[in-house]
Amino acid sequence: MPSDASLFLEQFMRSPAVIGAIAPSSRRLSEAVTAPIPEKGEPVVVELGPGTGPFTAVIQERLGGRGHHLAIEINKPMAERLAARFPRVDVVSADASDLPALLAERGLGQADVVVSGLPWAAFGVELQNRLMSAVTRSMIPSGAFTTFAYVHALALPPAGRFRRLLTQRFEEVVPSRTVWRNLPPAFVYNARRPRG
């Protein structure tokens, strides 16, 4: 079985616009992205684009057996590896825009937290809007959404478009400090309270 890094690179070479990165995220970035997961209760946590599972591992640590963790990965080889590695995670190989239906099928209602590993800046306007609509429709009113962006891509038009989309769809959007211990360096968008 290939390592996570080689599987990630192999899948990136096959579908760079879908995978969006050449290596899995670092532990430091994973901790920053998963910070909004509540320490108590039975939260519904949705993970979009988990890849080989660096965020998944930290989400599972934070949940400690509580709540429901739904991970949606469109890439089947990655989804299969994720399901084998994390048997407590509800892994589904599907399109993230199907999130409302996937939650309904499980009788979960809405998500408390949505953690995204999707390559938003690699998506066109229509896809960004479709995915973000699925996310905001699927969240509780006080819900939290986190995703990350690479520092080197900040000046590119798709990255600016995504920032504007976040501020349109959430009442509060706060970027984190740069996470230098990631390849490439990145930062986290912390968004709260989806707009109706």
Short mmCIF file of N, CA and C in Angstrom, two decimals:
data_model
loop_
_atom_site.label_atom_id
_atom_site.label_comp_id
_atom_site.label_asym_id
_atom_site.label_seq_id
_atom_site.Cartn_x
_atom_site.Cartn_y
_atom_site.Cartn_z
N MET A 1 0.85 -1.19 0.00
CA MET A 1 0.00 0.00 0.00
C MET A 1 0.89 1.24 0.00
N PRO A 2 0.64 2.18 -0.92
CA PRO A 2 1.46 3.38 -0.95
C PRO A 2 1.25 4.24 0.28
N SER A 3 2.26 5.05 0.62
CA SER A 3 2.14 5.96 1.76
C SER A 3 1.10 7.04 1.45
N ASP A 4 0.68 7.76 2.50
CA ASP A 4 -0.27 8.84 2.30
C ASP A 4 0.26 9.87 1.31
N ALA A 5 1.54 10.21 1.47
CA ALA A 5 2.13 11.24 0.60
C ALA A 5 2.13 10.79 -0.84
N SER A 6 2.48 9.51 -1.10
CA SER A 6 2.52 9.05 -2.49
C SER A 6 1.12 8.88 -3.07
N LEU A 7 0.15 8.45 -2.24
CA LEU A 7 -1.23 8.37 -2.72
C LEU A 7 -1.75 9.76 -3.06
N PHE A 8 -1.45 10.72 -2.19
CA PHE A 8 -1.88 12.11 -2.40
C PHE A 8 -1.31 12.65 -3.71
N LEU A 9 0.00 12.44 -3.92
CA LEU A 9 0.65 12.94 -5.13
C LEU A 9 0.09 12.24 -6.37
N GLU A 10 -0.11 10.94 -6.28
CA GLU A 10 -0.67 10.18 -7.40
C GLU A 10 -2.05 10.70 -7.79
N GLN A 11 -2.91 10.93 -6.79
CA GLN A 11 -4.26 11.42 -7.07
C GLN A 11 -4.23 12.88 -7.55
N PHE A 12 -3.28 13.66 -7.05
CA PHE A 12 -3.12 15.04 -7.52
C PHE A 12 -2.76 15.04 -9.00
N MET A 13 -1.84 14.16 -9.40
CA MET A 13 -1.41 14.10 -10.80
C MET A 13 -2.57 13.71 -11.72
N ARG A 14 -3.48 12.87 -11.21
CA ARG A 14 -4.63 12.46 -12.01
C ARG A 14 -5.69 13.55 -12.10
N SER A 15 -5.92 14.28 -11.01
CA SER A 15 -6.98 15.30 -10.96
C SER A 15 -6.54 16.50 -10.14
N PRO A 16 -5.63 17.33 -10.65
CA PRO A 16 -5.12 18.45 -9.85
C PRO A 16 -6.19 19.45 -9.42
N ALA A 17 -7.22 19.67 -10.23
CA ALA A 17 -8.26 20.64 -9.85
C ALA A 17 -9.16 20.09 -8.75
N VAL A 18 -9.23 18.77 -8.62
CA VAL A 18 -10.08 18.18 -7.58
C VAL A 18 -9.30 18.02 -6.28
N ILE A 19 -8.04 17.58 -6.37
CA ILE A 19 -7.22 17.35 -5.17
C ILE A 19 -6.68 18.68 -4.64
N GLY A 20 -6.10 19.50 -5.52
CA GLY A 20 -5.74 20.86 -5.14
C GLY A 20 -4.46 21.05 -4.35
N ALA A 21 -3.77 19.98 -3.95
CA ALA A 21 -2.52 20.10 -3.19
C ALA A 21 -1.64 18.91 -3.54
N ILE A 22 -0.35 19.06 -3.32
CA ILE A 22 0.56 17.96 -3.66
C ILE A 22 0.95 17.13 -2.45
N ALA A 23 0.56 17.58 -1.25
CA ALA A 23 0.91 16.85 -0.03
C ALA A 23 -0.17 17.04 1.03
N PRO A 24 -0.33 16.07 1.93
CA PRO A 24 -1.31 16.24 3.01
C PRO A 24 -0.95 17.42 3.92
N SER A 25 -1.96 17.97 4.58
CA SER A 25 -1.75 19.09 5.50
C SER A 25 -0.96 18.64 6.74
N SER A 26 -0.25 19.59 7.33
CA SER A 26 0.57 19.30 8.51
C SER A 26 -0.28 19.19 9.77
N ARG A 27 0.31 18.64 10.82
CA ARG A 27 -0.38 18.55 12.12
C ARG A 27 -0.73 19.95 12.63
N ARG A 28 0.16 20.91 12.46
CA ARG A 28 -0.08 22.27 12.94
C ARG A 28 -1.29 22.90 12.25
N LEU A 29 -1.38 22.73 10.93
CA LEU A 29 -2.53 23.26 10.20
C LEU A 29 -3.80 22.51 10.59
N SER A 30 -3.70 21.20 10.78
CA SER A 30 -4.86 20.39 11.18
C SER A 30 -5.42 20.86 12.51
N GLU A 31 -4.56 21.19 13.45
CA GLU A 31 -5.02 21.67 14.76
C GLU A 31 -5.71 23.03 14.63
N ALA A 32 -5.18 23.89 13.77
CA ALA A 32 -5.77 25.21 13.59
C ALA A 32 -7.15 25.12 12.93
N VAL A 33 -7.29 24.25 11.95
CA VAL A 33 -8.54 24.12 11.21
C VAL A 33 -9.64 23.50 12.07
N THR A 34 -9.27 22.61 12.97
CA THR A 34 -10.27 21.89 13.77
C THR A 34 -10.57 22.55 15.12
N ALA A 35 -9.99 23.69 15.38
CA ALA A 35 -10.16 24.36 16.68
C ALA A 35 -11.61 24.62 17.10
N PRO A 36 -12.55 24.91 16.18
CA PRO A 36 -13.92 25.22 16.62
C PRO A 36 -14.74 24.02 17.12
N ILE A 37 -14.21 22.82 17.05
CA ILE A 37 -15.01 21.66 17.49
C ILE A 37 -15.25 21.76 18.99
N PRO A 38 -16.52 21.70 19.42
CA PRO A 38 -16.83 21.87 20.84
C PRO A 38 -16.22 20.78 21.71
N GLU A 39 -15.87 21.16 22.94
CA GLU A 39 -15.26 20.21 23.87
C GLU A 39 -16.29 19.35 24.57
N LYS A 40 -17.57 19.76 24.53
CA LYS A 40 -18.64 19.01 25.20
C LYS A 40 -19.78 18.78 24.24
N GLY A 41 -20.71 17.92 24.68
CA GLY A 41 -21.90 17.66 23.90
C GLY A 41 -21.69 16.61 22.83
N GLU A 42 -22.70 16.53 21.94
CA GLU A 42 -22.71 15.53 20.87
C GLU A 42 -22.79 16.25 19.51
N PRO A 43 -21.74 16.97 19.14
CA PRO A 43 -21.82 17.77 17.92
C PRO A 43 -21.84 16.93 16.64
N VAL A 44 -22.47 17.49 15.63
CA VAL A 44 -22.40 16.93 14.28
C VAL A 44 -21.28 17.71 13.58
N VAL A 45 -20.22 16.99 13.23
CA VAL A 45 -19.07 17.60 12.56
C VAL A 45 -18.98 17.03 11.15
N VAL A 46 -18.98 17.91 10.17
CA VAL A 46 -18.85 17.51 8.77
C VAL A 46 -17.46 17.90 8.30
N GLU A 47 -16.83 16.99 7.61
CA GLU A 47 -15.51 17.25 7.03
C GLU A 47 -15.62 17.09 5.52
N LEU A 48 -15.28 18.13 4.79
CA LEU A 48 -15.34 18.10 3.33
C LEU A 48 -13.93 17.95 2.77
N GLY A 49 -13.75 17.01 1.86
CA GLY A 49 -12.45 16.81 1.24
C GLY A 49 -11.37 16.39 2.21
N PRO A 50 -11.60 15.31 2.98
CA PRO A 50 -10.61 14.90 3.98
C PRO A 50 -9.31 14.33 3.41
N GLY A 51 -9.31 13.95 2.14
CA GLY A 51 -8.09 13.39 1.55
C GLY A 51 -7.62 12.15 2.28
N THR A 52 -6.38 12.15 2.72
CA THR A 52 -5.84 10.98 3.43
C THR A 52 -6.05 11.08 4.94
N GLY A 53 -6.65 12.15 5.42
CA GLY A 53 -7.09 12.19 6.80
C GLY A 53 -6.31 12.96 7.84
N PRO A 54 -5.47 13.94 7.49
CA PRO A 54 -4.80 14.68 8.57
C PRO A 54 -5.77 15.44 9.47
N PHE A 55 -6.82 16.06 8.89
CA PHE A 55 -7.83 16.73 9.71
C PHE A 55 -8.69 15.70 10.43
N THR A 56 -8.98 14.60 9.75
CA THR A 56 -9.82 13.54 10.31
C THR A 56 -9.25 13.04 11.64
N ALA A 57 -7.95 12.82 11.68
CA ALA A 57 -7.31 12.31 12.90
C ALA A 57 -7.50 13.28 14.06
N VAL A 58 -7.34 14.56 13.81
CA VAL A 58 -7.46 15.55 14.88
C VAL A 58 -8.93 15.72 15.29
N ILE A 59 -9.84 15.67 14.33
CA ILE A 59 -11.27 15.74 14.65
C ILE A 59 -11.63 14.58 15.58
N GLN A 60 -11.16 13.40 15.26
CA GLN A 60 -11.46 12.23 16.10
C GLN A 60 -10.89 12.39 17.51
N GLU A 61 -9.69 12.94 17.61
CA GLU A 61 -9.10 13.19 18.93
C GLU A 61 -9.96 14.18 19.71
N ARG A 62 -10.39 15.25 19.06
CA ARG A 62 -11.18 16.28 19.74
C ARG A 62 -12.55 15.75 20.16
N LEU A 63 -13.16 14.91 19.32
CA LEU A 63 -14.47 14.37 19.65
C LEU A 63 -14.38 13.30 20.73
N GLY A 64 -13.34 12.50 20.73
CA GLY A 64 -13.18 11.48 21.75
C GLY A 64 -14.37 10.53 21.86
N GLY A 65 -14.95 10.16 20.72
CA GLY A 65 -16.08 9.23 20.72
C GLY A 65 -17.44 9.90 20.78
N ARG A 66 -17.49 11.22 20.92
CA ARG A 66 -18.77 11.94 20.99
C ARG A 66 -19.29 12.27 19.59
N GLY A 67 -20.56 12.57 19.52
CA GLY A 67 -21.15 13.14 18.32
C GLY A 67 -21.12 12.25 17.09
N HIS A 68 -21.21 12.90 15.93
CA HIS A 68 -21.21 12.21 14.64
C HIS A 68 -20.24 12.95 13.71
N HIS A 69 -19.33 12.22 13.13
CA HIS A 69 -18.33 12.77 12.23
C HIS A 69 -18.59 12.22 10.84
N LEU A 70 -19.09 13.07 9.95
CA LEU A 70 -19.36 12.71 8.56
C LEU A 70 -18.26 13.28 7.69
N ALA A 71 -17.55 12.42 6.96
CA ALA A 71 -16.47 12.85 6.08
C ALA A 71 -16.86 12.56 4.63
N ILE A 72 -16.84 13.61 3.79
CA ILE A 72 -17.26 13.48 2.40
C ILE A 72 -16.04 13.68 1.51
N GLU A 73 -15.66 12.61 0.80
CA GLU A 73 -14.48 12.62 -0.07
C GLU A 73 -14.88 12.12 -1.45
N ILE A 74 -14.73 12.97 -2.46
CA ILE A 74 -15.14 12.60 -3.82
C ILE A 74 -14.21 11.58 -4.46
N ASN A 75 -12.94 11.54 -4.02
CA ASN A 75 -11.95 10.64 -4.59
C ASN A 75 -12.06 9.25 -3.94
N LYS A 76 -12.46 8.25 -4.71
CA LYS A 76 -12.75 6.92 -4.14
C LYS A 76 -11.55 6.25 -3.47
N PRO A 77 -10.35 6.24 -4.09
CA PRO A 77 -9.22 5.62 -3.39
C PRO A 77 -8.92 6.27 -2.04
N MET A 78 -9.03 7.58 -1.97
CA MET A 78 -8.80 8.26 -0.69
C MET A 78 -9.91 7.94 0.30
N ALA A 79 -11.17 7.90 -0.17
CA ALA A 79 -12.29 7.58 0.71
C ALA A 79 -12.15 6.17 1.28
N GLU A 80 -11.73 5.23 0.45
CA GLU A 80 -11.55 3.84 0.91
C GLU A 80 -10.46 3.75 1.97
N ARG A 81 -9.35 4.44 1.75
CA ARG A 81 -8.28 4.42 2.74
C ARG A 81 -8.74 5.06 4.04
N LEU A 82 -9.44 6.16 3.93
CA LEU A 82 -9.93 6.88 5.11
C LEU A 82 -10.88 5.99 5.93
N ALA A 83 -11.81 5.32 5.25
CA ALA A 83 -12.77 4.45 5.94
C ALA A 83 -12.07 3.30 6.65
N ALA A 84 -11.03 2.75 6.02
CA ALA A 84 -10.29 1.64 6.64
C ALA A 84 -9.50 2.13 7.85
N ARG A 85 -8.95 3.32 7.78
CA ARG A 85 -8.12 3.86 8.85
C ARG A 85 -8.94 4.37 10.03
N PHE A 86 -10.12 4.92 9.74
CA PHE A 86 -10.95 5.53 10.78
C PHE A 86 -12.33 4.89 10.80
N PRO A 87 -12.47 3.69 11.39
CA PRO A 87 -13.75 2.98 11.36
C PRO A 87 -14.89 3.71 12.09
N ARG A 88 -14.57 4.63 12.99
CA ARG A 88 -15.62 5.37 13.71
C ARG A 88 -16.17 6.54 12.90
N VAL A 89 -15.52 6.87 11.80
CA VAL A 89 -15.94 8.00 10.97
C VAL A 89 -16.91 7.50 9.90
N ASP A 90 -17.98 8.25 9.69
CA ASP A 90 -18.95 7.96 8.64
C ASP A 90 -18.40 8.55 7.34
N VAL A 91 -17.68 7.72 6.57
CA VAL A 91 -17.03 8.18 5.34
C VAL A 91 -17.94 7.85 4.16
N VAL A 92 -18.14 8.84 3.31
CA VAL A 92 -18.94 8.62 2.09
C VAL A 92 -18.18 9.23 0.92
N SER A 93 -18.16 8.48 -0.19
CA SER A 93 -17.56 9.00 -1.42
C SER A 93 -18.67 9.66 -2.21
N ALA A 94 -18.69 10.98 -2.17
CA ALA A 94 -19.76 11.75 -2.81
C ALA A 94 -19.28 13.16 -3.08
N ASP A 95 -20.11 13.92 -3.76
CA ASP A 95 -19.85 15.33 -4.04
C ASP A 95 -20.28 16.14 -2.82
N ALA A 96 -19.46 17.09 -2.41
CA ALA A 96 -19.77 17.90 -1.23
C ALA A 96 -21.05 18.71 -1.39
N SER A 97 -21.46 18.98 -2.63
CA SER A 97 -22.69 19.74 -2.84
C SER A 97 -23.94 18.93 -2.47
N ASP A 98 -23.76 17.63 -2.23
CA ASP A 98 -24.87 16.77 -1.77
C ASP A 98 -25.01 16.77 -0.25
N LEU A 99 -24.28 17.64 0.44
CA LEU A 99 -24.28 17.64 1.90
C LEU A 99 -25.67 17.69 2.54
N PRO A 100 -26.58 18.57 2.13
CA PRO A 100 -27.89 18.58 2.78
C PRO A 100 -28.59 17.21 2.71
N ALA A 101 -28.53 16.57 1.56
CA ALA A 101 -29.17 15.26 1.39
C ALA A 101 -28.47 14.19 2.22
N LEU A 102 -27.15 14.25 2.29
CA LEU A 102 -26.40 13.26 3.06
C LEU A 102 -26.72 13.36 4.55
N LEU A 103 -26.87 14.59 5.06
CA LEU A 103 -27.26 14.78 6.46
C LEU A 103 -28.69 14.27 6.69
N ALA A 104 -29.58 14.58 5.75
CA ALA A 104 -30.98 14.16 5.90
C ALA A 104 -31.10 12.64 5.90
N GLU A 105 -30.34 11.97 5.01
CA GLU A 105 -30.37 10.50 4.95
C GLU A 105 -30.01 9.86 6.28
N ARG A 106 -29.16 10.55 7.05
CA ARG A 106 -28.69 10.02 8.33
C ARG A 106 -29.52 10.52 9.51
N GLY A 107 -30.51 11.35 9.22
CA GLY A 107 -31.35 11.90 10.28
C GLY A 107 -30.59 12.83 11.20
N LEU A 108 -29.59 13.53 10.67
CA LEU A 108 -28.71 14.36 11.49
C LEU A 108 -29.15 15.82 11.58
N GLY A 109 -30.08 16.24 10.78
CA GLY A 109 -30.45 17.66 10.83
C GLY A 109 -29.34 18.52 10.26
N GLN A 110 -28.79 19.42 11.08
CA GLN A 110 -27.76 20.34 10.59
C GLN A 110 -26.45 20.15 11.35
N ALA A 111 -25.37 20.62 10.73
CA ALA A 111 -24.04 20.47 11.31
C ALA A 111 -23.72 21.61 12.26
N ASP A 112 -23.03 21.27 13.35
CA ASP A 112 -22.53 22.29 14.28
C ASP A 112 -21.27 22.93 13.73
N VAL A 113 -20.42 22.10 13.11
CA VAL A 113 -19.14 22.55 12.57
C VAL A 113 -18.92 21.90 11.21
N VAL A 114 -18.46 22.70 10.24
CA VAL A 114 -18.04 22.16 8.94
C VAL A 114 -16.58 22.53 8.76
N VAL A 115 -15.75 21.50 8.60
CA VAL A 115 -14.31 21.66 8.39
C VAL A 115 -14.04 21.31 6.93
N SER A 116 -13.42 22.22 6.21
CA SER A 116 -13.23 21.98 4.78
C SER A 116 -11.76 21.88 4.39
N GLY A 117 -11.45 20.83 3.66
CA GLY A 117 -10.14 20.68 3.06
C GLY A 117 -10.21 20.85 1.55
N LEU A 118 -11.33 21.39 1.06
CA LEU A 118 -11.52 21.56 -0.38
C LEU A 118 -10.63 22.68 -0.92
N PRO A 119 -10.16 22.54 -2.17
CA PRO A 119 -9.32 23.58 -2.79
C PRO A 119 -10.17 24.69 -3.40
N TRP A 120 -10.76 25.52 -2.55
CA TRP A 120 -11.72 26.53 -3.00
C TRP A 120 -11.18 27.44 -4.09
N ALA A 121 -9.91 27.84 -3.98
CA ALA A 121 -9.35 28.78 -4.96
C ALA A 121 -9.17 28.13 -6.33
N ALA A 122 -9.24 26.81 -6.40
CA ALA A 122 -9.10 26.12 -7.68
C ALA A 122 -10.44 25.98 -8.40
N PHE A 123 -11.54 26.35 -7.71
CA PHE A 123 -12.87 26.18 -8.28
C PHE A 123 -13.34 27.45 -8.98
N GLY A 124 -14.17 27.26 -10.00
CA GLY A 124 -14.79 28.38 -10.70
C GLY A 124 -15.91 28.98 -9.86
N VAL A 125 -16.45 30.10 -10.35
CA VAL A 125 -17.49 30.84 -9.62
C VAL A 125 -18.71 29.96 -9.33
N GLU A 126 -19.19 29.27 -10.34
CA GLU A 126 -20.41 28.47 -10.18
C GLU A 126 -20.21 27.37 -9.13
N LEU A 127 -19.08 26.68 -9.19
CA LEU A 127 -18.83 25.60 -8.24
C LEU A 127 -18.65 26.14 -6.82
N GLN A 128 -17.91 27.24 -6.69
CA GLN A 128 -17.76 27.85 -5.36
C GLN A 128 -19.12 28.18 -4.75
N ASN A 129 -19.99 28.79 -5.55
CA ASN A 129 -21.30 29.19 -5.06
C ASN A 129 -22.18 27.98 -4.72
N ARG A 130 -22.14 26.95 -5.56
CA ARG A 130 -22.95 25.76 -5.32
C ARG A 130 -22.51 25.06 -4.04
N LEU A 131 -21.19 24.92 -3.86
CA LEU A 131 -20.68 24.26 -2.66
C LEU A 131 -20.98 25.08 -1.40
N MET A 132 -20.78 26.39 -1.48
CA MET A 132 -21.01 27.23 -0.31
C MET A 132 -22.49 27.26 0.07
N SER A 133 -23.37 27.21 -0.92
CA SER A 133 -24.80 27.15 -0.64
C SER A 133 -25.13 25.87 0.11
N ALA A 134 -24.54 24.75 -0.32
CA ALA A 134 -24.77 23.47 0.37
C ALA A 134 -24.27 23.54 1.81
N VAL A 135 -23.13 24.18 2.01
CA VAL A 135 -22.56 24.31 3.36
C VAL A 135 -23.46 25.14 4.25
N THR A 136 -23.82 26.33 3.81
CA THR A 136 -24.58 27.22 4.69
C THR A 136 -26.00 26.70 4.96
N ARG A 137 -26.59 26.02 3.98
CA ARG A 137 -27.92 25.42 4.20
C ARG A 137 -27.86 24.29 5.21
N SER A 138 -26.69 23.72 5.41
CA SER A 138 -26.54 22.53 6.25
C SER A 138 -26.08 22.83 7.66
N MET A 139 -25.94 24.11 8.01
CA MET A 139 -25.39 24.48 9.31
C MET A 139 -26.44 25.06 10.25
N ILE A 140 -26.24 24.83 11.56
CA ILE A 140 -27.08 25.48 12.56
C ILE A 140 -26.79 26.99 12.53
N PRO A 141 -27.71 27.82 13.00
CA PRO A 141 -27.50 29.27 12.94
C PRO A 141 -26.23 29.76 13.63
N SER A 142 -25.79 29.08 14.68
CA SER A 142 -24.57 29.50 15.39
C SER A 142 -23.35 28.70 14.94
N GLY A 143 -23.48 28.00 13.83
CA GLY A 143 -22.43 27.09 13.38
C GLY A 143 -21.13 27.75 12.97
N ALA A 144 -20.08 26.92 12.94
CA ALA A 144 -18.74 27.38 12.56
C ALA A 144 -18.28 26.64 11.31
N PHE A 145 -17.63 27.38 10.43
CA PHE A 145 -17.06 26.83 9.20
C PHE A 145 -15.59 27.21 9.16
N THR A 146 -14.72 26.24 8.91
CA THR A 146 -13.30 26.55 8.77
C THR A 146 -12.76 25.93 7.49
N THR A 147 -11.85 26.64 6.89
CA THR A 147 -11.11 26.14 5.73
C THR A 147 -9.78 26.84 5.72
N PHE A 148 -8.92 26.47 4.81
CA PHE A 148 -7.60 27.10 4.78
C PHE A 148 -7.27 27.54 3.36
N ALA A 149 -6.27 28.41 3.27
CA ALA A 149 -5.79 28.89 1.98
C ALA A 149 -4.28 29.00 2.04
N TYR A 150 -3.65 28.83 0.92
CA TYR A 150 -2.20 28.94 0.85
C TYR A 150 -1.78 30.40 0.70
N VAL A 151 -0.78 30.79 1.43
CA VAL A 151 -0.33 32.19 1.45
C VAL A 151 0.09 32.66 0.06
N HIS A 152 0.78 31.79 -0.69
CA HIS A 152 1.29 32.21 -2.00
C HIS A 152 0.18 32.50 -3.01
N ALA A 153 -1.04 31.99 -2.76
CA ALA A 153 -2.13 32.16 -3.72
C ALA A 153 -3.06 33.32 -3.38
N LEU A 154 -2.78 34.04 -2.29
CA LEU A 154 -3.67 35.10 -1.83
C LEU A 154 -3.97 36.18 -2.87
N ALA A 155 -3.00 36.51 -3.69
CA ALA A 155 -3.18 37.60 -4.64
C ALA A 155 -3.92 37.17 -5.91
N LEU A 156 -4.17 35.88 -6.06
CA LEU A 156 -4.82 35.40 -7.28
C LEU A 156 -6.32 35.71 -7.26
N PRO A 157 -6.90 36.02 -8.41
CA PRO A 157 -8.33 36.37 -8.46
C PRO A 157 -9.27 35.33 -7.83
N PRO A 158 -9.09 34.01 -8.05
CA PRO A 158 -10.02 33.06 -7.41
C PRO A 158 -9.97 33.12 -5.88
N ALA A 159 -8.80 33.40 -5.32
CA ALA A 159 -8.68 33.50 -3.86
C ALA A 159 -9.43 34.72 -3.34
N GLY A 160 -9.32 35.83 -4.05
CA GLY A 160 -10.06 37.04 -3.67
C GLY A 160 -11.56 36.83 -3.78
N ARG A 161 -11.97 36.15 -4.84
CA ARG A 161 -13.39 35.85 -5.03
C ARG A 161 -13.91 35.00 -3.88
N PHE A 162 -13.10 34.02 -3.44
CA PHE A 162 -13.54 33.16 -2.34
C PHE A 162 -13.65 33.94 -1.03
N ARG A 163 -12.71 34.85 -0.77
CA ARG A 163 -12.79 35.69 0.43
C ARG A 163 -14.09 36.49 0.45
N ARG A 164 -14.44 37.07 -0.69
CA ARG A 164 -15.67 37.85 -0.78
C ARG A 164 -16.90 36.96 -0.56
N LEU A 165 -16.84 35.75 -1.10
CA LEU A 165 -17.94 34.80 -0.93
C LEU A 165 -18.14 34.47 0.55
N LEU A 166 -17.06 34.26 1.27
CA LEU A 166 -17.15 33.98 2.71
C LEU A 166 -17.82 35.12 3.46
N THR A 167 -17.42 36.35 3.16
CA THR A 167 -18.00 37.50 3.88
C THR A 167 -19.46 37.72 3.50
N GLN A 168 -19.85 37.29 2.30
CA GLN A 168 -21.26 37.38 1.91
C GLN A 168 -22.10 36.33 2.63
N ARG A 169 -21.52 35.16 2.89
CA ARG A 169 -22.29 34.03 3.40
C ARG A 169 -22.24 33.86 4.92
N PHE A 170 -21.29 34.55 5.59
CA PHE A 170 -21.16 34.42 7.04
C PHE A 170 -21.12 35.79 7.70
N GLU A 171 -21.66 35.88 8.91
CA GLU A 171 -21.66 37.15 9.64
C GLU A 171 -20.27 37.53 10.12
N GLU A 172 -19.43 36.53 10.40
CA GLU A 172 -18.09 36.79 10.92
C GLU A 172 -17.08 35.92 10.19
N VAL A 173 -16.02 36.54 9.69
CA VAL A 173 -14.94 35.80 9.03
C VAL A 173 -13.62 36.35 9.55
N VAL A 174 -12.84 35.49 10.21
CA VAL A 174 -11.58 35.92 10.81
C VAL A 174 -10.45 35.02 10.30
N PRO A 175 -9.46 35.60 9.61
CA PRO A 175 -8.31 34.80 9.19
C PRO A 175 -7.33 34.60 10.35
N SER A 176 -6.69 33.45 10.38
CA SER A 176 -5.70 33.16 11.43
C SER A 176 -4.34 33.73 11.04
N ARG A 177 -3.40 33.57 11.94
CA ARG A 177 -2.01 33.87 11.59
C ARG A 177 -1.52 32.80 10.63
N THR A 178 -0.43 33.09 9.95
CA THR A 178 0.14 32.12 9.01
C THR A 178 0.66 30.89 9.75
N VAL A 179 0.33 29.73 9.23
CA VAL A 179 0.87 28.47 9.74
C VAL A 179 2.07 28.15 8.86
N TRP A 180 3.26 28.48 9.36
CA TRP A 180 4.48 28.30 8.58
C TRP A 180 4.88 26.84 8.47
N ARG A 181 4.47 26.04 9.48
CA ARG A 181 4.82 24.61 9.46
C ARG A 181 3.81 23.82 8.65
N ASN A 182 3.73 24.16 7.39
CA ASN A 182 2.88 23.45 6.43
C ASN A 182 3.53 23.63 5.06
N LEU A 183 3.31 22.68 4.17
CA LEU A 183 3.89 22.77 2.83
C LEU A 183 2.76 22.86 1.81
N PRO A 184 2.55 24.03 1.19
CA PRO A 184 3.17 25.32 1.47
C PRO A 184 2.52 26.00 2.69
N PRO A 185 3.12 27.10 3.19
CA PRO A 185 2.53 27.82 4.32
C PRO A 185 1.09 28.23 4.02
N ALA A 186 0.26 28.19 5.07
CA ALA A 186 -1.17 28.44 4.88
C ALA A 186 -1.72 29.23 6.07
N PHE A 187 -2.99 29.62 5.96
CA PHE A 187 -3.68 30.22 7.09
C PHE A 187 -5.11 29.72 7.05
N VAL A 188 -5.83 29.93 8.14
CA VAL A 188 -7.18 29.39 8.28
C VAL A 188 -8.20 30.52 8.27
N TYR A 189 -9.29 30.30 7.55
CA TYR A 189 -10.45 31.19 7.64
C TYR A 189 -11.40 30.60 8.67
N ASN A 190 -11.72 31.36 9.71
CA ASN A 190 -12.69 30.96 10.72
C ASN A 190 -13.96 31.77 10.48
N ALA A 191 -15.01 31.09 10.04
CA ALA A 191 -16.27 31.76 9.73
C ALA A 191 -17.36 31.25 10.66
N ARG A 192 -18.21 32.17 11.10
CA ARG A 192 -19.29 31.78 12.03
C ARG A 192 -20.61 32.42 11.62
N ARG A 193 -21.67 31.76 12.00
CA ARG A 193 -23.05 32.21 11.81
C ARG A 193 -23.39 32.44 10.34
N PRO A 194 -23.75 31.35 9.66
CA PRO A 194 -24.14 31.49 8.24
C PRO A 194 -25.33 32.43 8.08
N ARG A 195 -25.28 33.24 7.05
CA ARG A 195 -26.40 34.15 6.77
C ARG A 195 -27.54 33.36 6.14
N GLY A 196 -28.76 33.71 6.49
CA GLY A 196 -29.93 33.00 5.99
C GLY A 196 -30.17 33.24 4.52
#
